[in-house]
Amino acid sequence: MAGCGDLAEVARRLGLRQGSVERRLDRLDKDVDLALTRRGCHSAQLTAAGSRLLVAGRRFFRQVDLAARTEIFGSGPEALDAPDVLSIASAEPLLEDVVEDAAATLGVLLSISHDTPHGALRQLADFSVDAVHTWGFDAPHAPHASVDRAVRVYDVLDDALWVTLPSGHPLADRESLALADLLDENWVSEAGPGSEVLVERVFHAAGLPKPARLQVAGASVVRGMLHRGDAVGLGSPTGPALHTPNLVRRSVVERPRRTCSLIVDPAVVPGALAEQLATLLTARYLGRFAEHHQDMLRDPWWAQWYGAQLDRQDAGAAPAAQTSPGAASSSEAGAESGPESGSESGQLDVEDLHLLRAVAQHGSINRAAAVLSISQSALTRRIHRLEFRLGARLLLRSSRGTSLTSSTRQFLRQLDAFETEFHGAGIAARRSTGRPVPHRRWTKAG
């Protein structure tokens, strides 16, 4: 539903009747006691709760797939297929031009929502998006410290800043300006990760107090105020250009900078795709500079800065990604899969994994079958089918009973953590709608 929105088309893709699709959606809403879709006669769209559960569910199943490839098939590299639609929260007000580039060059569709840097990170923490495009200061990996989940950070740009001021300003005829000369101006600024104010941080780094007249607003409001000449602000020559004759842009003597980054969920976004997307963003930034500000290359400092950014782009596409402390060391995505990785994303039936866990808990297929109220032969067939799909041995059978292999035990321990995280995302979705949170109504056995 998220990728299409047309009930008839969804039914066609799934090989079902439209009525069956609607009944399944109704049953899913009832199972989770949440409205996950808003439906008309022929169309439907996800609610906020539906979007959050979709992102969390996509992450859950990809985590299961990654764990199977890593734990059950040994320590070889794992491969992930990119999702058809990648959800990104962006702190830049105008990023739609990258959507077309990604569709044409990477074959992936981007669903972009715009937010403040702090709000974008909160969306990632709340499982509302798969990735965040944002900016910060100093260490590019610092913004994700507030995200309580495993993420990976890719550098996009070392973004230099300039001053934007009205063309009639007394200082407009200077080629470059010192921050001290602008301390008494009426400033407007956006806020970054951790609600850190851009202008305030730049003045503090220069050893100056923050301007007395400083208004903090969202990025779009800041652009509007600068366009009207209502205030002085900091901007970037790589950002969307403000085409108006009543504005001038001047270099800053202190040469302030910020770092633009792409922060992704490595369980959803393959490493190779993340690197390509970061490179695409870098190219878009530098393309804006070259298109609108070629004259600045006559300044040696800007020419050196621009050359350094091009060198970085050419040297490694995107620089090596940085992993948050919570990320597993085995989640280096994007490499080709080893020959044993026979499972494809979506092949693993989580119910079969619950059956496998029950066999481990009860020590034999006979006792597990009795507890699960299925026949021994049916349980044996399902375990054999799971082993066949994975191409790996999961159980050790002997006269003393049945036990799991060590790799399977580790895999199931990870599955517990994945289920707990998924359950937590569901609780968060309920709380966001003001619904009471019921006691957990399912068990580890299924």
Coordinates of C-alpha atoms in Angstrom, one line a residue, residues 6-362:
D6 CA -4.3 1.9 -5.5
L7 CA -6.2 -1.1 -4.1
A8 CA -6.8 -2.7 -7.5
E9 CA -3.1 -2.4 -8.4
V10 CA -2.1 -3.9 -5.0
A11 CA -4.4 -6.8 -5.6
R12 CA -3.0 -7.4 -9.0
R13 CA 0.6 -7.4 -7.8
L14 CA -0.2 -9.8 -5.0
G15 CA -2.4 -12.1 -7.2
L16 CA -5.5 -11.5 -5.0
R17 CA -8.9 -10.0 -5.3
Q18 CA -9.5 -6.4 -4.2
G19 CA -11.9 -7.6 -1.5
S20 CA -9.4 -10.0 -0.1
V21 CA -6.8 -7.2 0.1
E22 CA -9.3 -5.1 2.1
R23 CA -10.2 -8.0 4.4
R24 CA -6.5 -8.5 5.1
L25 CA -6.0 -4.9 5.9
D26 CA -9.1 -4.9 8.2
R27 CA -7.7 -8.0 10.0
L28 CA -4.3 -6.4 10.4
D29 CA -5.9 -3.3 11.9
K30 CA -7.8 -5.5 14.3
D31 CA -4.8 -7.6 15.3
V32 CA -2.7 -4.5 16.2
D33 CA -5.7 -2.5 17.4
L34 CA -4.5 0.5 15.3
A35 CA -5.7 2.1 12.1
L36 CA -2.8 1.5 9.8
T37 CA -4.5 2.7 6.6
R38 CA -7.0 5.3 5.5
R39 CA -9.1 3.9 2.7
G40 CA -11.5 5.3 0.0
C41 CA -13.4 3.3 -2.6
H42 CA -10.4 2.4 -4.7
S43 CA -7.4 3.9 -2.9
A44 CA -5.7 3.8 0.5
Q45 CA -2.8 5.4 2.2
L46 CA -0.8 4.6 5.3
T47 CA -1.6 6.5 8.5
A48 CA 1.3 7.8 10.7
A49 CA 1.1 4.6 12.7
G50 CA 1.1 2.4 9.6
S51 CA 4.2 4.2 8.2
R52 CA 6.0 3.7 11.5
L53 CA 5.2 0.0 11.7
L54 CA 6.1 -0.5 8.0
V55 CA 9.6 1.0 8.7
A56 CA 10.0 -1.0 11.9
G57 CA 8.8 -4.2 10.2
R58 CA 11.1 -3.7 7.2
R59 CA 14.0 -3.3 9.6
F60 CA 12.9 -6.4 11.6
F61 CA 12.8 -8.7 8.6
R62 CA 16.1 -7.4 7.2
Q63 CA 17.7 -7.9 10.6
V64 CA 16.5 -11.5 10.7
D65 CA 17.9 -12.0 7.2
L66 CA 21.3 -10.4 8.1
A67 CA 21.5 -12.5 11.2
A68 CA 20.8 -15.7 9.3
R69 CA 23.5 -14.8 6.7
T70 CA 26.0 -13.8 9.4
E71 CA 25.5 -16.3 12.2
I72 CA 24.2 -19.4 10.3
F73 CA 26.5 -19.1 7.3
G74 CA 29.5 -18.1 9.4
S75 CA 31.4 -14.8 9.2
G76 CA 31.3 -14.2 5.5
P77 CA 30.0 -10.9 4.1
E78 CA 26.3 -10.5 3.6
A79 CA 24.3 -8.8 0.8
L80 CA 21.1 -6.9 1.0
D81 CA 18.8 -5.8 -1.7
A82 CA 17.8 -2.2 -1.6
P83 CA 14.1 -1.5 -0.7
D84 CA 12.0 -0.2 -3.6
V85 CA 11.2 3.0 -1.8
L86 CA 13.6 4.6 0.7
S87 CA 12.2 6.9 3.3
I88 CA 14.4 9.9 4.1
A89 CA 14.0 12.8 6.5
S90 CA 16.0 15.8 5.2
A91 CA 17.1 18.9 7.0
E92 CA 17.4 20.8 3.7
P93 CA 14.2 22.4 2.5
L94 CA 14.8 21.6 -1.2
L95 CA 16.0 18.1 -2.0
E96 CA 13.5 17.1 -4.6
D97 CA 16.0 17.3 -7.4
V98 CA 17.9 14.4 -5.9
V99 CA 14.8 12.3 -6.2
E100 CA 15.0 12.2 -10.0
D101 CA 18.7 11.6 -9.9
A102 CA 18.3 8.6 -7.6
A103 CA 15.5 7.1 -9.7
A104 CA 17.6 7.5 -12.9
T105 CA 21.1 6.5 -11.7
L106 CA 20.5 4.3 -8.6
G107 CA 17.1 2.8 -9.5
V108 CA 15.7 3.6 -6.1
L109 CA 12.7 5.8 -5.3
L110 CA 13.1 8.4 -2.5
S111 CA 10.2 9.4 -0.2
I112 CA 11.5 12.6 1.4
S113 CA 10.0 14.5 4.3
H114 CA 11.5 17.8 5.4
D115 CA 12.1 18.6 9.1
T116 CA 14.6 20.4 11.3
P117 CA 17.9 18.5 12.0
H118 CA 16.6 17.6 15.5
G119 CA 13.2 16.5 14.2
A120 CA 14.8 14.5 11.4
L121 CA 16.9 12.6 13.9
R122 CA 13.8 12.0 16.0
Q123 CA 12.1 10.5 13.0
L124 CA 15.0 8.0 12.6
A125 CA 14.9 7.2 16.3
D126 CA 11.1 6.6 16.1
F127 CA 11.3 4.2 13.1
S128 CA 9.5 6.8 10.9
V129 CA 12.2 6.8 8.2
D130 CA 15.1 4.7 7.0
A131 CA 17.7 7.4 6.7
V132 CA 18.4 11.1 7.5
H133 CA 20.1 13.8 5.5
T134 CA 21.3 16.4 8.0
W135 CA 24.2 18.6 9.1
G136 CA 26.2 19.3 12.3
F137 CA 29.5 20.7 13.5
D138 CA 33.0 19.2 14.1
A139 CA 32.6 15.4 14.2
P140 CA 30.2 14.3 11.4
H141 CA 29.2 11.2 13.5
A142 CA 28.1 13.3 16.5
P143 CA 24.5 13.9 15.4
H144 CA 23.5 10.2 15.7
A145 CA 24.5 10.1 19.4
S146 CA 20.8 10.9 20.2
V147 CA 19.5 8.0 18.2
D148 CA 19.1 4.9 20.4
R149 CA 19.6 2.3 17.6
A150 CA 22.4 1.1 15.3
V151 CA 23.1 3.6 12.5
R152 CA 25.9 4.3 10.1
V153 CA 27.1 7.8 9.0
Y154 CA 28.4 8.8 5.6
D155 CA 30.1 12.1 5.0
V156 CA 28.5 14.2 2.3
L157 CA 30.2 17.6 2.3
D158 CA 32.5 19.9 4.3
D159 CA 30.1 22.8 3.8
A160 CA 31.6 26.3 3.9
L161 CA 29.3 29.2 5.0
W162 CA 28.9 32.8 3.9
V163 CA 26.9 35.8 5.0
T164 CA 23.7 36.9 3.2
L165 CA 22.7 40.5 3.7
P166 CA 20.6 43.1 1.9
S167 CA 22.3 44.8 -1.1
G168 CA 21.7 48.2 0.5
H169 CA 23.6 47.3 3.7
P170 CA 26.5 49.6 4.7
L171 CA 28.9 46.7 4.6
A172 CA 27.6 45.3 1.3
D173 CA 30.5 46.8 -0.8
R174 CA 33.2 44.7 1.0
E175 CA 34.5 41.5 -0.5
S176 CA 34.6 39.7 2.9
L177 CA 33.2 40.5 6.3
A178 CA 34.4 39.7 9.9
L179 CA 31.8 38.4 12.3
A180 CA 32.7 41.1 14.8
D181 CA 31.5 43.8 12.3
L182 CA 28.1 42.1 12.2
L183 CA 27.5 41.5 16.0
D184 CA 24.8 44.3 16.2
E185 CA 22.9 43.1 13.2
N186 CA 19.4 41.6 13.2
W187 CA 20.2 37.9 12.6
V188 CA 18.1 34.9 11.7
S189 CA 19.3 31.4 12.1
E190 CA 18.2 27.8 11.9
A191 CA 18.9 25.2 14.6
G192 CA 20.9 22.0 14.1
P193 CA 21.0 18.6 15.9
G194 CA 20.6 18.9 19.6
S195 CA 18.8 22.3 19.0
E196 CA 22.2 24.0 18.6
V197 CA 21.8 27.3 16.9
L198 CA 23.9 27.7 13.8
V199 CA 24.7 31.4 14.1
E200 CA 25.3 31.2 17.9
R201 CA 27.7 28.3 17.4
V202 CA 29.7 30.1 14.7
F203 CA 30.0 33.3 16.8
H204 CA 31.1 31.2 19.8
A205 CA 33.8 29.4 17.7
A206 CA 35.1 32.8 16.7
G207 CA 35.4 33.8 20.4
L208 CA 32.5 36.2 20.2
P209 CA 29.2 36.5 22.1
K210 CA 26.0 35.6 20.3
P211 CA 24.2 38.5 18.6
A212 CA 21.8 40.3 20.8
R213 CA 19.1 40.3 18.0
L214 CA 18.9 36.7 17.0
Q215 CA 15.7 35.0 15.8
V216 CA 15.7 31.2 15.4
A217 CA 13.4 29.6 12.8
G218 CA 13.1 26.7 10.5
A219 CA 15.2 26.5 7.4
S220 CA 12.4 27.5 5.0
V221 CA 11.4 30.5 7.2
V222 CA 15.1 31.5 7.3
R223 CA 15.3 31.5 3.5
G224 CA 12.1 33.6 3.3
M225 CA 13.3 36.2 5.7
L226 CA 16.7 36.4 3.9
H227 CA 14.9 36.7 0.5
R228 CA 12.8 39.7 1.8
G229 CA 15.9 41.3 3.3
D230 CA 14.4 41.2 6.8
A231 CA 17.6 40.0 8.4
V232 CA 21.2 38.9 8.1
G233 CA 22.0 35.2 8.0
L234 CA 24.5 32.5 7.3
G235 CA 24.1 30.4 4.1
S236 CA 25.9 28.0 1.9
P237 CA 26.9 28.4 -1.8
T238 CA 26.1 24.7 -2.2
G239 CA 22.5 25.2 -1.1
P240 CA 19.5 26.2 -3.2
A241 CA 20.2 29.6 -4.6
L242 CA 18.2 32.7 -3.6
H243 CA 17.7 34.4 -6.9
T244 CA 16.9 38.0 -6.0
P245 CA 18.8 41.2 -6.8
N246 CA 18.3 42.8 -3.4
L247 CA 20.7 40.3 -1.7
V248 CA 24.4 40.0 -1.7
R249 CA 26.6 37.2 -0.4
R250 CA 30.0 37.8 1.2
S251 CA 32.7 35.6 2.4
V252 CA 33.4 35.4 6.1
V253 CA 36.9 36.1 7.4
E254 CA 36.6 33.4 10.0
R255 CA 35.7 30.8 7.3
P256 CA 32.9 28.9 9.3
R257 CA 32.0 25.4 8.2
R258 CA 29.6 22.7 9.0
T259 CA 29.5 19.0 8.0
C260 CA 26.6 17.5 5.9
S261 CA 26.0 13.8 6.5
L262 CA 23.8 10.9 5.5
I263 CA 22.8 8.7 8.4
V264 CA 21.2 5.4 7.6
D265 CA 19.8 2.3 9.2
P266 CA 22.3 -0.4 8.1
A267 CA 19.7 -3.1 8.5
V268 CA 17.6 -1.6 5.8
V269 CA 19.9 0.5 3.5
P270 CA 22.8 -1.5 1.9
G271 CA 26.2 0.0 2.4
A272 CA 26.8 0.2 -1.3
L273 CA 23.6 2.1 -1.9
A274 CA 24.3 4.5 1.0
E275 CA 27.7 5.3 -0.4
Q276 CA 26.2 5.9 -3.8
L277 CA 23.5 8.1 -2.4
A278 CA 26.0 10.1 -0.3
T279 CA 28.0 10.6 -3.5
L280 CA 24.9 11.7 -5.4
L281 CA 24.2 14.3 -2.6
T282 CA 27.8 15.5 -2.8
A283 CA 27.6 15.9 -6.6
R284 CA 24.3 17.8 -6.3
Y285 CA 25.9 20.2 -3.7
L286 CA 28.9 20.9 -5.8
G287 CA 26.8 21.2 -9.0
R288 CA 24.9 24.0 -7.4
F289 CA 28.1 25.8 -6.5
A290 CA 29.5 25.4 -10.1
E291 CA 26.2 26.5 -11.6
H292 CA 25.5 29.6 -9.6
H293 CA 28.9 30.8 -8.2
Q294 CA 31.6 30.2 -10.8
D295 CA 32.8 33.7 -10.1
M296 CA 33.8 32.8 -6.6
L297 CA 36.5 30.5 -8.0
R298 CA 38.6 33.6 -8.6
D299 CA 39.1 33.8 -4.8
P300 CA 42.0 31.4 -3.9
W301 CA 40.3 30.2 -0.7
W302 CA 37.1 29.2 -2.4
A303 CA 39.0 27.6 -5.3
Q304 CA 41.0 25.5 -2.9
W305 CA 37.9 24.5 -0.9
Y306 CA 36.0 23.5 -4.1
G307 CA 39.0 21.5 -5.4
A308 CA 39.3 19.7 -2.0
Q309 CA 35.6 18.7 -2.2
L310 CA 36.0 17.4 -5.8
D311 CA 39.1 15.4 -4.7
R312 CA 37.2 13.8 -1.9
Q313 CA 34.4 12.9 -4.2
D314 CA 36.8 11.4 -6.8
A315 CA 38.9 9.6 -4.2
G316 CA 36.3 7.4 -2.6
A317 CA 32.9 8.5 -3.9
A318 CA 31.8 8.8 -0.2
P319 CA 34.4 8.5 2.6
A320 CA 34.4 5.4 4.7
A321 CA 31.2 5.2 6.8
Q322 CA 31.3 5.5 10.6
T323 CA 29.3 3.1 12.7
S324 CA 27.5 4.1 15.9
P325 CA 28.6 2.2 19.1
G326 CA 25.3 0.3 19.0
A327 CA 25.8 -1.2 15.5
A328 CA 26.8 -4.8 15.2
S329 CA 30.2 -5.4 13.7
S330 CA 28.7 -7.9 11.2
S331 CA 26.4 -5.3 9.5
E332 CA 28.9 -4.2 6.8
A333 CA 26.4 -4.2 4.0
G334 CA 26.7 -4.1 0.3
A335 CA 29.4 -6.8 -0.4
E336 CA 28.6 -9.8 -2.5
S337 CA 27.2 -12.7 -0.7
G338 CA 29.2 -15.8 -0.2
P339 CA 28.3 -19.0 -2.0
E340 CA 26.6 -20.5 1.1
S341 CA 24.2 -17.6 1.5
G342 CA 21.3 -19.4 -0.1
S343 CA 18.5 -17.5 1.6
E344 CA 17.0 -14.5 0.0
S345 CA 15.3 -11.7 1.8
G346 CA 11.7 -12.7 2.7
Q347 CA 12.4 -16.5 2.5
L348 CA 12.6 -16.9 6.3
D349 CA 9.2 -17.6 7.9
V350 CA 9.3 -16.1 11.4
E351 CA 6.8 -18.7 12.6
D352 CA 9.2 -21.4 11.6
L353 CA 11.9 -19.7 13.7
H354 CA 9.4 -19.8 16.7
L355 CA 9.0 -23.5 16.1
L356 CA 12.8 -23.9 16.1
R357 CA 13.0 -22.0 19.3
A358 CA 10.3 -24.3 20.9
V359 CA 12.4 -27.4 19.9
A360 CA 15.4 -25.9 21.6
Q361 CA 13.4 -25.1 24.8
H362 CA 11.9 -28.5 25.2

